[in-house]
Amino acid sequence: MSTVAAAVLAAIVLAVLLAPWISPYPPAEQNLAERLAAPSAEHWLGTDNLGRDTLSRVLEGGRFSMSVAALATVLTCLLGVAIGILSARRRGWVDEFLTRTNDVLLALPEMVVALFIVAALGTGFGPLLLALTVTGWTPFARLARTLAYDVSARGFVEAARVVGCPPSFIIFRHVLPHLAAPILGQATLRFGHLLISVGALSYLGLGVQPPQSDWGSMLAAAQPFADRAPMGILAPGLAIFLVALCVTLIGQRAAHMAAAPLLLPLAAEK
């Protein structure tokens, strides 16, 4: 299943990256004489309410949606893991402060906080990325803190402290490798969540602005014409679903493979 998912994801990513060269029409080109056209040889996925080619707009929209979700996943992962390890290493009031901050942010609805940030800073790539990063690091921090506590109590970490290894060496040599597999699994799940969040914010008009497109804004624009041109909703919706599903399946497989060699030293220690 992961092989099929990888092939489908690779095809989608390649098509999105090559969109400027393989799109059959300019994404913003209007042709009112062919508005809401059904799929045909000229327009494989039909056209929207302004006569723009749906396939071309799906390919262009994927560049924005997938890049924001991918960058937000990387940034939230790095920030959350750094905060979680800092919390586990420092303990005391630092751990207490970071843990309580994490709890407060987890208690708040992510989408509401993201809406507030985007509404305050404006629409576009930067504000959207910042909003998703601010609201998305907490699961990584909680997971990294728990795992760092567990690994720090292992015998090989205690031995490294006894022989005088610096904290930075212990973190990069002993702690981070044992966090890699579960963090990878968490990251793949978060990517799907963030991709849907990008689509939701863009659906509300807080993503890219016309004439640019992304999958969420396409869903919003096509909704009033769903009965006449259902492909306008099906195409971007299916793209979001396929990308999120494929990344999740690939990530789960990669996490299992990465966890296998790390379990051997822990089992030997027990």
XYZ file of C-alpha atoms in Angstrom:
270
model
C 0.000 0.000 0.000
C 2.822 2.418 0.840
C 4.387 1.742 -2.579
C 1.172 2.700 -4.339
C 0.851 5.770 -2.107
C 4.413 6.798 -2.928
C 3.767 6.447 -6.653
C 0.543 8.481 -6.484
C 2.170 11.167 -4.343
C 5.209 11.364 -6.634
C 2.934 11.803 -9.646
C 0.965 14.587 -7.956
C 4.071 16.405 -6.722
C 5.743 16.132 -10.134
C 2.637 17.443 -11.882
C 2.389 20.367 -9.462
C 6.068 21.247 -9.838
C 5.825 21.121 -13.628
C 2.528 23.006 -13.698
C 3.876 26.071 -15.579
C 4.999 23.804 -18.418
C 2.327 21.108 -18.556
C -0.840 23.118 -17.818
C -3.002 23.075 -20.953
C -4.063 26.707 -20.445
C -2.892 29.717 -18.422
C -4.624 29.305 -15.032
C -6.063 32.838 -15.038
C -7.178 32.865 -18.684
C -10.924 33.505 -18.905
C -13.288 32.402 -21.641
C -16.856 33.303 -20.726
C -18.191 31.504 -23.784
C -17.103 28.201 -22.195
C -18.000 28.906 -18.566
C -19.054 25.879 -16.492
C -18.216 23.531 -19.350
C -18.295 19.801 -18.718
C -15.111 17.711 -19.000
C -14.065 17.303 -22.630
C -11.049 16.749 -24.836
C -10.268 20.485 -24.664
C -10.814 20.801 -20.903
C -10.203 17.482 -19.168
C -11.783 18.616 -15.897
C -14.129 21.219 -17.357
C -14.098 24.939 -16.607
C -15.177 27.190 -13.746
C -17.723 30.024 -13.642
C -15.316 32.343 -15.505
C -14.377 29.817 -18.161
C -10.956 29.064 -16.669
C -9.556 25.580 -17.160
C -10.069 23.577 -13.951
C -7.097 21.259 -14.488
C -4.718 24.182 -14.922
C -6.026 25.834 -11.776
C -5.774 22.601 -9.753
C -2.126 22.230 -10.757
C -1.366 25.860 -9.916
C -3.326 25.721 -6.664
C -1.370 22.696 -5.512
C 1.853 24.705 -5.549
C 0.507 27.046 -2.875
C -1.427 24.541 -0.755
C 1.288 21.883 -0.625
C 4.170 24.317 -0.094
C 2.457 26.033 2.839
C 1.517 22.692 4.434
C 5.021 21.264 3.941
C 6.830 24.324 5.297
C 4.430 24.574 8.232
C 5.026 20.903 9.049
C 8.805 21.385 9.054
C 8.664 24.559 11.138
C 6.205 23.195 13.696
C 8.254 20.000 13.983
C 11.542 21.841 14.559
C 10.004 24.316 17.003
C 8.025 21.696 18.916
C 10.924 19.238 19.229
C 13.281 22.004 20.385
C 10.800 23.173 23.028
C 10.042 19.613 24.151
C 13.719 18.697 24.579
C 14.432 21.992 26.355
C 11.555 21.322 28.717
C 12.793 17.795 29.485
C 16.418 18.854 29.923
C 15.986 22.004 32.022
C 13.034 20.870 34.154
C 12.126 23.057 37.125
C 10.375 26.328 36.367
C 11.350 26.154 32.679
C 9.555 22.837 32.284
C 6.579 24.124 34.238
C 6.281 27.303 32.146
C 6.609 25.530 28.800
C 4.221 22.761 29.822
C 1.567 25.209 30.977
C 1.968 27.240 27.777
C 1.545 24.046 25.799
C -1.594 23.153 27.761
C -3.118 26.588 27.158
C -2.526 26.426 23.412
C -3.855 22.866 23.246
C -7.017 24.022 24.986
C -7.655 26.705 22.373
C -9.179 25.735 19.003
C -6.367 25.853 16.450
C -8.546 27.224 13.691
C -9.846 30.090 15.840
C -6.316 31.152 16.798
C -5.156 30.848 13.192
C -8.120 32.924 12.021
C -7.255 35.628 14.548
C -3.593 35.749 13.459
C -4.365 35.843 9.739
C -7.088 38.444 10.235
C -4.662 40.625 12.210
C -1.674 40.281 9.860
C -3.445 40.034 6.517
C -3.803 37.336 3.911
C -1.082 35.651 1.901
C 1.704 33.109 2.180
C 3.588 34.629 5.137
C 0.704 35.281 7.558
C -0.828 31.898 6.759
C 2.467 30.103 7.409
C 2.991 32.003 10.663
C -0.523 31.219 11.882
C -0.124 27.503 11.225
C 3.305 27.444 12.888
C 2.139 29.246 16.024
C -0.829 26.920 16.457
C 0.790 23.661 15.332
C 3.937 23.093 17.419
C 2.223 21.892 20.591
C 1.727 18.173 19.683
C 5.393 17.888 18.729
C 6.496 19.552 21.977
C 4.399 17.258 24.150
C 5.572 14.136 22.309
C 9.236 15.203 22.326
C 9.117 16.070 26.036
C 7.645 12.700 26.979
C 10.109 10.748 24.856
C 13.092 12.836 25.991
C 12.200 12.153 29.625
C 12.060 8.431 28.911
C 15.303 8.282 26.930
C 17.164 10.450 29.475
C 16.493 7.830 32.129
C 18.092 5.031 30.082
C 21.357 3.502 31.115
C 23.320 4.554 28.052
C 22.427 8.204 28.661
C 23.468 7.965 32.309
C 26.733 6.361 31.201
C 27.345 9.228 28.773
C 26.840 11.729 31.589
C 29.204 9.843 33.878
C 32.059 9.867 31.368
C 31.633 13.618 30.913
C 29.867 13.907 27.544
C 28.495 17.435 27.003
C 24.698 17.913 26.928
C 24.740 18.815 23.217
C 26.473 15.505 22.399
C 23.963 13.545 24.469
C 21.030 15.255 22.750
C 22.259 14.749 19.190
C 23.840 11.319 19.700
C 21.410 9.612 22.074
C 18.148 11.562 22.452
C 17.275 12.760 18.941
C 17.844 9.380 17.191
C 15.317 7.758 19.519
C 12.815 10.537 18.816
C 13.101 10.266 15.030
C 10.585 7.486 14.359
C 7.663 8.751 16.498
C 8.301 12.355 15.436
C 8.224 11.261 11.791
C 4.908 9.543 12.340
C 3.525 12.628 14.061
C 4.802 14.860 11.238
C 2.999 12.879 8.543
C -0.255 13.063 10.456
C 0.230 16.775 11.002
C 0.932 17.369 7.314
C -2.499 16.059 6.408
C -4.062 18.154 9.157
C -2.190 21.279 8.042
C -3.094 20.712 4.399
C -6.758 20.627 5.383
C -6.247 23.730 7.555
C -4.711 25.593 4.609
C -7.707 24.615 2.513
C -10.134 25.706 5.234
C -8.507 29.124 5.700
C -8.357 29.672 1.954
C -11.989 28.579 1.685
C -12.816 31.428 4.075
C -10.920 33.883 1.883
C -7.778 34.099 4.039
C -5.375 32.377 1.643
C -4.246 33.535 -1.774
C -6.212 36.274 -3.447
C -7.598 36.296 -7.005
C -6.497 35.755 -9.715
C -4.188 33.230 -7.974
C -5.721 29.983 -6.836
C -5.286 27.245 -4.292
C -7.389 24.225 -3.522
C -9.382 25.857 -0.729
C -10.291 28.965 -2.691
C -11.282 26.781 -5.637
C -13.716 24.897 -3.415
C -15.258 28.170 -2.249
C -15.575 29.558 -5.776
C -17.078 26.351 -7.154
C -19.616 25.749 -4.382
C -22.430 27.949 -5.824
C -22.137 26.095 -9.150
C -21.780 22.555 -7.802
C -24.973 21.355 -9.459
C -23.899 22.556 -12.922
C -20.155 21.870 -12.716
C -19.466 19.340 -9.932
C -15.893 18.794 -11.126
C -15.008 22.234 -9.776
C -15.484 20.853 -6.261
C -14.476 17.233 -6.862
C -11.072 18.005 -8.396
C -9.539 20.156 -5.599
C -11.288 18.138 -2.899
C -9.933 14.873 -4.275
C -6.458 16.422 -4.557
C -6.468 17.373 -0.863
C -7.702 13.918 0.115
C -5.184 12.005 -2.008
C -2.151 14.017 -0.908
C -3.048 13.794 2.789
C -3.778 10.059 2.553
C -0.617 9.221 0.612
C 1.678 11.167 2.945
C 0.088 9.489 5.976
C 0.527 5.984 4.544
C 4.137 6.651 3.536
C 4.940 8.206 6.912
C 3.507 5.286 8.853
C 5.590 2.829 6.866
C 8.733 4.937 7.261
C 8.140 5.294 10.995
C 7.876 1.504 11.417
C 11.099 0.969 9.467
C 12.933 3.659 11.427
C 11.741 2.277 14.762
C 12.969 -1.279 14.152
C 16.736 -0.706 14.636
C 16.150 1.620 17.589
C 14.279 -1.045 19.521
C 17.298 -3.380 19.591
C 19.466 -1.442 22.073
C 16.443 -0.791 24.321
C 15.550 -4.479 24.308
C 19.162 -5.437 25.048
C 19.252 -3.009 27.956
C 16.166 -4.548 29.509
